[in-house]
mmCIF file of C-alpha atoms in Angstrom:
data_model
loop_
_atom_site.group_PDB
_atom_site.id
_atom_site.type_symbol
_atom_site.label_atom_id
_atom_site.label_comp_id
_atom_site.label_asym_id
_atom_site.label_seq_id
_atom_site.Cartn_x
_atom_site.Cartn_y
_atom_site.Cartn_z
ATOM 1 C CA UNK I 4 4.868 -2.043 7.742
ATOM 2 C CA UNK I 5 6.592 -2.762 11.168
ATOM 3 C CA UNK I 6 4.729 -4.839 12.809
ATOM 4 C CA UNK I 7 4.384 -7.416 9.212
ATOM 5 C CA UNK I 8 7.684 -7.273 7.911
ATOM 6 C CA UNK I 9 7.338 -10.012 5.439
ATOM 7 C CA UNK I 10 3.886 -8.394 4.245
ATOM 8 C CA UNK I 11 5.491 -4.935 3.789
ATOM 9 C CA UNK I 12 7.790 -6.305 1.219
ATOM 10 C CA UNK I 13 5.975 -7.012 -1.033
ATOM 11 C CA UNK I 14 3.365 -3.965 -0.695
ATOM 12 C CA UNK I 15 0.640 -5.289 1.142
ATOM 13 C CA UNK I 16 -1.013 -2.954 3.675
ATOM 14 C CA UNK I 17 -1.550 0.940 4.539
ATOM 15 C CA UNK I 18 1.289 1.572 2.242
ATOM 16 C CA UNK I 19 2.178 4.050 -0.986
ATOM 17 C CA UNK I 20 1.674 0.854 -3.607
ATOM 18 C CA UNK I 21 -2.146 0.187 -1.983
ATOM 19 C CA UNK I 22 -3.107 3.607 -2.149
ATOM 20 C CA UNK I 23 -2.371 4.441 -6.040
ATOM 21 C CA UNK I 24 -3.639 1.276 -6.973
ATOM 22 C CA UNK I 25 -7.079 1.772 -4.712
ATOM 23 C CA UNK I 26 -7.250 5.253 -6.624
ATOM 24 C CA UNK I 27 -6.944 3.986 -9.814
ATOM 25 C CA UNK I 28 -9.586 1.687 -9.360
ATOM 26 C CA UNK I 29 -11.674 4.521 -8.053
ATOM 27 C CA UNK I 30 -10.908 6.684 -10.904
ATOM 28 C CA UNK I 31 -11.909 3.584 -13.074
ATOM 29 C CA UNK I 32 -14.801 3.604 -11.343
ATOM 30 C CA UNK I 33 -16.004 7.222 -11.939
ATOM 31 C CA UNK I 34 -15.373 6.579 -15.897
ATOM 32 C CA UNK I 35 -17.619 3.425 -15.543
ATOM 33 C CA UNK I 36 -20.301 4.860 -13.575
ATOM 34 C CA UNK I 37 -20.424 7.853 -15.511
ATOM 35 C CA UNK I 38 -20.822 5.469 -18.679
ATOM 36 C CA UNK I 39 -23.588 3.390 -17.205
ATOM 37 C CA UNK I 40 -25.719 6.755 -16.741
ATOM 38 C CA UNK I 41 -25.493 7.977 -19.958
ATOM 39 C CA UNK I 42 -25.916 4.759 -21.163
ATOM 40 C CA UNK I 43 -28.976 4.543 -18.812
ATOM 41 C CA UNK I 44 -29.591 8.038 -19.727
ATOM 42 C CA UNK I 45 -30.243 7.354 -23.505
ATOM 43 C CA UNK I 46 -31.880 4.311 -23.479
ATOM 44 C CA UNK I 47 -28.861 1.983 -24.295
ATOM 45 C CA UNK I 48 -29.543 -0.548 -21.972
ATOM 46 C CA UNK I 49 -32.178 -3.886 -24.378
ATOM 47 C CA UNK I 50 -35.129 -4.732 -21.884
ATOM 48 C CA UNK I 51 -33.747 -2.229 -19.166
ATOM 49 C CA UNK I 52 -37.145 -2.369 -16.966
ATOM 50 C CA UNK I 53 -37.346 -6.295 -17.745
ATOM 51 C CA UNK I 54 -36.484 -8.552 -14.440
ATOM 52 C CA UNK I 55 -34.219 -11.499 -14.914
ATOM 53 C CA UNK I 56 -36.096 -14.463 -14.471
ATOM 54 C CA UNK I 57 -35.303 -16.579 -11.785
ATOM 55 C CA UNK I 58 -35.315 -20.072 -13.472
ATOM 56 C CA UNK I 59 -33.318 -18.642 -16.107
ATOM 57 C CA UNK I 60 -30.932 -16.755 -13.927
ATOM 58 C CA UNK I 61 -30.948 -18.960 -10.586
ATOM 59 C CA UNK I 62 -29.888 -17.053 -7.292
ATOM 60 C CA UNK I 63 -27.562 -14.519 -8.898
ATOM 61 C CA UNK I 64 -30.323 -12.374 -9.808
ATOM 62 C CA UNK I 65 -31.751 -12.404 -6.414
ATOM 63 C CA UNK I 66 -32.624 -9.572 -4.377
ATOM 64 C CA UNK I 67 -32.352 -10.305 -0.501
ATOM 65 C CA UNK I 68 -34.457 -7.926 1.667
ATOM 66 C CA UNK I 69 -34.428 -9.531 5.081
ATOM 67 C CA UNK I 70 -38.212 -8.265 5.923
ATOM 68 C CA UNK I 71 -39.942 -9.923 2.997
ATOM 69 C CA UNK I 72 -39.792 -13.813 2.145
ATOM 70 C CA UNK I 73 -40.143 -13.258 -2.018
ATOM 71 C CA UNK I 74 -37.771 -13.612 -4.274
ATOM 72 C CA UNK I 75 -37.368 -10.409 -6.077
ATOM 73 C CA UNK I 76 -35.003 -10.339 -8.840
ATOM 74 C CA UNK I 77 -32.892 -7.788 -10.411
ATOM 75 C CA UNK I 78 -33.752 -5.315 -13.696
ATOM 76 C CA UNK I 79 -31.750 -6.437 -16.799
ATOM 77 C CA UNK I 80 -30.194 -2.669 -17.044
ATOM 78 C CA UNK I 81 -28.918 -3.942 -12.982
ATOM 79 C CA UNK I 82 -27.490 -7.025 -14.438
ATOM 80 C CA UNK I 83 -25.618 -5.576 -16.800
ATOM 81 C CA UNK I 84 -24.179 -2.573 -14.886
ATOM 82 C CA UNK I 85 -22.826 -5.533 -12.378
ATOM 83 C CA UNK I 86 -21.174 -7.274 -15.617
ATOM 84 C CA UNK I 87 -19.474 -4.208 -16.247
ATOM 85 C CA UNK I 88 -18.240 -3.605 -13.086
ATOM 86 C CA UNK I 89 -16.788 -7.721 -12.399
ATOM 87 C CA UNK I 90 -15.774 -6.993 -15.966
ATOM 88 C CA UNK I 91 -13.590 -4.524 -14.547
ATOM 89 C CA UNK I 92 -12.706 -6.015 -11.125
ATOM 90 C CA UNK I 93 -10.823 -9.395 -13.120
ATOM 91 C CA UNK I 94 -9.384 -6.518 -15.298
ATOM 92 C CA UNK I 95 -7.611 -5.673 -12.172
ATOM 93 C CA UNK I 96 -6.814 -9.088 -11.191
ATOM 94 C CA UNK I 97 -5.890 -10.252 -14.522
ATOM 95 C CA UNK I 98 -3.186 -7.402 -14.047
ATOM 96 C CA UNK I 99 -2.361 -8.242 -10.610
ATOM 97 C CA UNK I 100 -1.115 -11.919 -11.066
ATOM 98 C CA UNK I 101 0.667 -11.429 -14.495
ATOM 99 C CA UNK I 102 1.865 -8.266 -15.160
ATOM 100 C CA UNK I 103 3.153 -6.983 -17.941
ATOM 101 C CA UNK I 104 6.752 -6.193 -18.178
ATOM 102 C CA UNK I 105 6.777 -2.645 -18.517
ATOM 103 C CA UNK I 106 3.527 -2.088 -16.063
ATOM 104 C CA UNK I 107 3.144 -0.737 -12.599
ATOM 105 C CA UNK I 108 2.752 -3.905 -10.285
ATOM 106 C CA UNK I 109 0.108 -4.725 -7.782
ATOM 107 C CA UNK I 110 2.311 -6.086 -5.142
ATOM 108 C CA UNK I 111 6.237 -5.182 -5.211
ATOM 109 C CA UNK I 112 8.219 -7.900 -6.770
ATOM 110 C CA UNK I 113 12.185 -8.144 -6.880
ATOM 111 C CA UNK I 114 12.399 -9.661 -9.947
ATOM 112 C CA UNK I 115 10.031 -7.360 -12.016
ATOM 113 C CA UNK I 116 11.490 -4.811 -14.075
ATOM 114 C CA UNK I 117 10.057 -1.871 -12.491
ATOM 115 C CA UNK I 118 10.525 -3.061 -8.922
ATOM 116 C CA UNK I 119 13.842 -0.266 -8.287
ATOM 117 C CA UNK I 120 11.624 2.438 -10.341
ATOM 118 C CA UNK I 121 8.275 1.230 -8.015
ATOM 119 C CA UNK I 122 10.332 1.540 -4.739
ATOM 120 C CA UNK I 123 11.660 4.416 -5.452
ATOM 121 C CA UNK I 124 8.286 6.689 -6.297
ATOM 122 C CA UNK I 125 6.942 4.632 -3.146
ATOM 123 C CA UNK I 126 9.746 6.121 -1.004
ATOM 124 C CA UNK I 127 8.811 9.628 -1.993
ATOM 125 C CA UNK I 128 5.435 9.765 -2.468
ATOM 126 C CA UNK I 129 2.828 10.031 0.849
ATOM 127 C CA UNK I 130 1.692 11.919 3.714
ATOM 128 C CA UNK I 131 -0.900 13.867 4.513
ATOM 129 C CA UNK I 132 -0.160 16.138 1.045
ATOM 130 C CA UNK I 133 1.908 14.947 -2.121
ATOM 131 C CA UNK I 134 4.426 17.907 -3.141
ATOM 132 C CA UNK I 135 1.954 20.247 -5.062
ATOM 133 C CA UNK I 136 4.802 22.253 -6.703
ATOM 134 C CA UNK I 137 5.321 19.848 -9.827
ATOM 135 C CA UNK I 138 2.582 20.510 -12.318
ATOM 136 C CA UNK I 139 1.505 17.935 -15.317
ATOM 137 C CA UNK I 140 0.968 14.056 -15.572
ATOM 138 C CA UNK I 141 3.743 12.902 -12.608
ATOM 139 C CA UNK I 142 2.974 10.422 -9.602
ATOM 140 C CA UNK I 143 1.904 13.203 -7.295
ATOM 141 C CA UNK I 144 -0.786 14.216 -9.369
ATOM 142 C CA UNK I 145 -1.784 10.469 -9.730
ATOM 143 C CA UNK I 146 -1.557 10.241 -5.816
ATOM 144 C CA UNK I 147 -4.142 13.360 -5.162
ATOM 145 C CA UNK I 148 -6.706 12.071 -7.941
ATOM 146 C CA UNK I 149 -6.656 8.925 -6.761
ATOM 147 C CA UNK I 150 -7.538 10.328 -3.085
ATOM 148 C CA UNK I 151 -10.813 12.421 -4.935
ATOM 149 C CA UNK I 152 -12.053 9.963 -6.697
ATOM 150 C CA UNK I 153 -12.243 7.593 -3.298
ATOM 151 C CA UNK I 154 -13.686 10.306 -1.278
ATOM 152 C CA UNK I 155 -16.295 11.337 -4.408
ATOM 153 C CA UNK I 156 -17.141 7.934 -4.052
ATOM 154 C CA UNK I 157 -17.739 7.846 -0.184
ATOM 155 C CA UNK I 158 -19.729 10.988 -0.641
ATOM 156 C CA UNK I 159 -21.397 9.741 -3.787
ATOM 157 C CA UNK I 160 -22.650 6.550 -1.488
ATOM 158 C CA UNK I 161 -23.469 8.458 1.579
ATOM 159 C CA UNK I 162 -25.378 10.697 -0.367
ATOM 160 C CA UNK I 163 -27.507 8.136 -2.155
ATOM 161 C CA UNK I 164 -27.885 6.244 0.985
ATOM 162 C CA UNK I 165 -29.781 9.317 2.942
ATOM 163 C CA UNK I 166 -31.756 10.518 -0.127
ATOM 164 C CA UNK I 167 -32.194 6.309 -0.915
ATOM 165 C CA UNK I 168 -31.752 6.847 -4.997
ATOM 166 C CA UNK I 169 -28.956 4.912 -6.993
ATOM 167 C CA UNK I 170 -25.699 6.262 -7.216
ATOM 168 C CA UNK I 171 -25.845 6.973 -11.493
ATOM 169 C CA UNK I 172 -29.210 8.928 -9.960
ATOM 170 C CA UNK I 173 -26.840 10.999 -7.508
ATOM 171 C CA UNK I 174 -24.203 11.217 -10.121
ATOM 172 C CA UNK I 175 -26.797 12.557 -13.084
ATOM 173 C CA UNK I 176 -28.325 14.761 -10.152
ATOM 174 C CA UNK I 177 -24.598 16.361 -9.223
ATOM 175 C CA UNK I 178 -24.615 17.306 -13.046
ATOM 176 C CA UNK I 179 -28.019 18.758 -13.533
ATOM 177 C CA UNK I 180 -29.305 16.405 -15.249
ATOM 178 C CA UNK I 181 -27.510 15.988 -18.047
ATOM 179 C CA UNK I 182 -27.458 12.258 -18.324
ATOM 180 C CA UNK I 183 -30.993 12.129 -18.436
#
Protein backbone atom coordinates (compact mmCIF):
# COMPACT_ATOMS: atom_id res chain seq x y z
CA UNK A 1 0.00 0.00 0.00
CA UNK A 2 3.11 2.32 0.43
CA UNK A 3 4.83 2.20 -2.31
CA UNK A 4 1.14 2.81 -4.69
CA UNK A 5 -0.57 5.24 -2.75
CA UNK A 6 -3.16 6.11 -5.25
CA UNK A 7 -3.77 2.21 -5.86
CA UNK A 8 -4.19 1.53 -2.11
CA UNK A 9 -7.13 3.79 -1.99
CA UNK A 10 -9.17 2.37 -3.64
CA UNK A 11 -8.28 -1.41 -2.57
CA UNK A 12 -6.19 -2.63 -5.17
CA UNK A 13 -3.31 -4.90 -4.12
CA UNK A 14 -2.11 -7.38 -1.18
CA UNK A 15 -4.71 -5.76 0.89
CA UNK A 16 -7.85 -6.89 3.39
CA UNK A 17 -10.60 -5.91 0.42
CA UNK A 18 -8.53 -8.42 -2.25
CA UNK A 19 -8.33 -11.13 0.04
CA UNK A 20 -12.22 -11.58 1.08
CA UNK A 21 -13.19 -10.99 -2.26
CA UNK A 22 -10.47 -13.74 -3.75
CA UNK A 23 -12.09 -16.10 -0.99
CA UNK A 24 -15.37 -15.62 -1.92
CA UNK A 25 -14.74 -16.43 -5.30
CA UNK A 26 -12.97 -19.52 -4.10
CA UNK A 27 -15.74 -20.53 -1.93
CA UNK A 28 -17.97 -19.94 -5.09
CA UNK A 29 -15.87 -22.06 -6.67
CA UNK A 30 -16.05 -25.14 -4.36
CA UNK A 31 -20.09 -24.86 -4.60
CA UNK A 32 -19.67 -24.88 -8.47
CA UNK A 33 -17.27 -27.58 -8.75
CA UNK A 34 -18.96 -29.64 -6.38
CA UNK A 35 -22.20 -29.11 -8.62
CA UNK A 36 -20.52 -29.99 -11.87
CA UNK A 37 -19.55 -33.54 -10.28
CA UNK A 38 -22.67 -34.51 -9.19
CA UNK A 39 -24.03 -33.24 -12.11
CA UNK A 40 -21.32 -35.27 -13.97
CA UNK A 41 -21.90 -37.86 -11.43
CA UNK A 42 -25.60 -38.57 -12.43
CA UNK A 43 -25.57 -38.21 -15.86
CA UNK A 44 -26.94 -34.57 -16.11
CA UNK A 45 -24.73 -33.37 -18.55
CA UNK A 46 -26.99 -34.02 -22.83
CA UNK A 47 -24.20 -35.59 -25.15
CA UNK A 48 -21.52 -35.45 -22.25
CA UNK A 49 -18.90 -37.83 -24.24
CA UNK A 50 -19.92 -35.92 -27.62
CA UNK A 51 -16.92 -33.47 -28.95
CA UNK A 52 -17.90 -30.05 -30.12
CA UNK A 53 -17.42 -29.86 -33.62
CA UNK A 54 -15.02 -27.64 -34.88
CA UNK A 55 -16.93 -25.95 -37.81
CA UNK A 56 -19.70 -25.51 -35.55
CA UNK A 57 -17.73 -24.29 -32.61
CA UNK A 58 -14.58 -22.57 -34.39
CA UNK A 59 -11.32 -22.28 -32.17
CA UNK A 60 -13.04 -22.03 -28.79
CA UNK A 61 -13.43 -25.62 -28.58
CA UNK A 62 -9.89 -26.26 -29.35
CA UNK A 63 -7.56 -28.25 -27.46
CA UNK A 64 -3.81 -27.04 -27.85
CA UNK A 65 -1.22 -29.76 -27.03
CA UNK A 66 2.04 -28.34 -28.29
CA UNK A 67 3.46 -32.01 -29.35
CA UNK A 68 0.68 -32.94 -31.74
CA UNK A 69 -0.46 -30.77 -34.89
CA UNK A 70 -4.49 -31.99 -34.69
CA UNK A 71 -7.06 -30.19 -33.69
CA UNK A 72 -8.67 -31.91 -30.84
CA UNK A 73 -11.71 -30.43 -29.50
CA UNK A 74 -13.36 -30.36 -26.23
CA UNK A 75 -16.32 -32.93 -24.72
CA UNK A 76 -19.73 -31.13 -24.58
CA UNK A 77 -19.92 -31.99 -20.59
CA UNK A 78 -16.16 -29.63 -20.86
CA UNK A 79 -18.00 -26.97 -22.64
CA UNK A 80 -20.49 -26.60 -20.43
CA UNK A 81 -18.57 -26.81 -17.10
CA UNK A 82 -16.48 -23.68 -18.75
CA UNK A 83 -20.02 -21.84 -19.32
CA UNK A 84 -20.65 -22.25 -15.84
CA UNK A 85 -17.65 -21.11 -14.60
CA UNK A 86 -17.45 -17.53 -17.18
CA UNK A 87 -21.06 -17.64 -16.06
CA UNK A 88 -19.77 -17.02 -12.77
CA UNK A 89 -16.61 -14.96 -13.45
CA UNK A 90 -19.07 -11.83 -15.23
CA UNK A 91 -21.21 -12.58 -12.07
CA UNK A 92 -18.30 -11.14 -10.33
CA UNK A 93 -17.67 -8.44 -12.69
CA UNK A 94 -21.17 -7.53 -13.19
CA UNK A 95 -20.86 -6.84 -9.31
CA UNK A 96 -17.62 -5.18 -9.48
CA UNK A 97 -18.50 -2.19 -11.84
CA UNK A 98 -22.09 -1.51 -10.49
CA UNK A 99 -22.68 -2.40 -7.21
CA UNK A 100 -25.51 -2.47 -5.47
CA UNK A 101 -26.17 0.00 -2.80
CA UNK A 102 -26.26 -2.01 0.15
CA UNK A 103 -23.36 -4.61 -1.18
CA UNK A 104 -19.79 -5.16 -0.22
CA UNK A 105 -17.68 -3.37 -3.02
CA UNK A 106 -14.91 -4.71 -5.14
CA UNK A 107 -12.68 -1.76 -4.99
CA UNK A 108 -13.21 0.94 -2.04
CA UNK A 109 -15.20 3.84 -3.20
CA UNK A 110 -15.85 7.20 -1.18
CA UNK A 111 -19.02 7.77 -2.37
CA UNK A 112 -20.59 4.24 -1.83
CA UNK A 113 -22.64 3.71 1.07
CA UNK A 114 -20.68 1.14 2.72
CA UNK A 115 -17.30 2.71 2.06
CA UNK A 116 -16.91 3.96 6.24
CA UNK A 117 -18.46 0.34 7.20
CA UNK A 118 -15.80 -1.38 4.36
CA UNK A 119 -12.81 0.61 5.83
CA UNK A 120 -13.49 -0.01 8.94
CA UNK A 121 -13.72 -4.16 8.92
CA UNK A 122 -10.57 -3.64 6.51
CA UNK A 123 -8.72 -1.86 9.35
CA UNK A 124 -9.33 -4.72 11.71
CA UNK A 125 -9.34 -7.63 9.92
CA UNK A 126 -5.70 -9.42 8.74
CA UNK A 127 -2.58 -10.97 9.71
CA UNK A 128 -1.31 -14.05 9.88
CA UNK A 129 -4.68 -15.23 12.12
CA UNK A 130 -8.17 -13.35 12.24
CA UNK A 131 -9.30 -13.09 16.09
CA UNK A 132 -10.71 -16.70 16.61
CA UNK A 133 -12.57 -15.73 19.84
CA UNK A 134 -15.89 -14.43 18.09
CA UNK A 135 -17.95 -17.41 17.06
CA UNK A 136 -20.95 -17.30 14.27
CA UNK A 137 -21.41 -15.62 10.76
CA UNK A 138 -18.92 -12.27 11.41
CA UNK A 139 -16.02 -11.07 8.97
CA UNK A 140 -13.41 -13.15 10.71
CA UNK A 141 -15.03 -16.22 10.01
CA UNK A 142 -15.52 -15.00 6.34
CA UNK A 143 -11.69 -14.11 6.34
CA UNK A 144 -10.49 -17.86 7.48
CA UNK A 145 -12.99 -19.65 4.93
CA UNK A 146 -12.05 -17.68 2.38
CA UNK A 147 -8.20 -18.64 3.10
CA UNK A 148 -9.45 -22.75 2.97
CA UNK A 149 -11.20 -22.66 0.21
CA UNK A 150 -7.98 -20.99 -1.80
CA UNK A 151 -5.60 -23.38 -0.34
CA UNK A 152 -8.28 -26.55 -1.00
CA UNK A 153 -8.05 -25.30 -4.28
CA UNK A 154 -4.16 -25.16 -4.63
CA UNK A 155 -4.12 -28.60 -3.15
CA UNK A 156 -7.10 -29.74 -5.17
CA UNK A 157 -4.89 -28.65 -8.48
CA UNK A 158 -1.61 -29.92 -7.31
CA UNK A 159 -3.13 -33.02 -6.56
CA UNK A 160 -4.79 -33.60 -9.90
CA UNK A 161 -1.77 -32.39 -11.63
CA UNK A 162 0.63 -35.36 -10.11
CA UNK A 163 -2.06 -38.09 -10.28
CA UNK A 164 -3.08 -36.23 -14.02
CA UNK A 165 -7.13 -36.77 -13.39
CA UNK A 166 -9.61 -33.71 -13.46
CA UNK A 167 -10.17 -31.83 -10.52
CA UNK A 168 -14.33 -32.98 -10.08
CA UNK A 169 -12.23 -36.59 -10.33
CA UNK A 170 -9.97 -35.44 -7.24
CA UNK A 171 -12.89 -33.80 -5.62
CA UNK A 172 -15.38 -37.10 -6.02
CA UNK A 173 -12.13 -39.14 -5.00
CA UNK A 174 -11.59 -36.85 -1.57
CA UNK A 175 -15.30 -37.96 -0.86
CA UNK A 176 -15.23 -41.62 -1.58
CA UNK A 177 -16.92 -41.62 -4.28
CA UNK A 178 -19.96 -40.33 -3.66
CA UNK A 179 -20.50 -38.26 -6.72
CA UNK A 180 -20.15 -41.09 -8.81
Amino acid sequence: GEEYPQFAEWGWGPSVQAEIWNGRHAMFGWVVMCACAYHQGHSDFPDADKMLNLKEWGTLATIADGLEKGKDTISNERAIILIANVHAFFVGIAATIAPLPFSDTLLLDVNHPMYEWQVERNSKLGGIMPDMKQVGINPHAELMNGRMAMMGIITCLGYSFIKEQTMIDTINEWLGGAYY
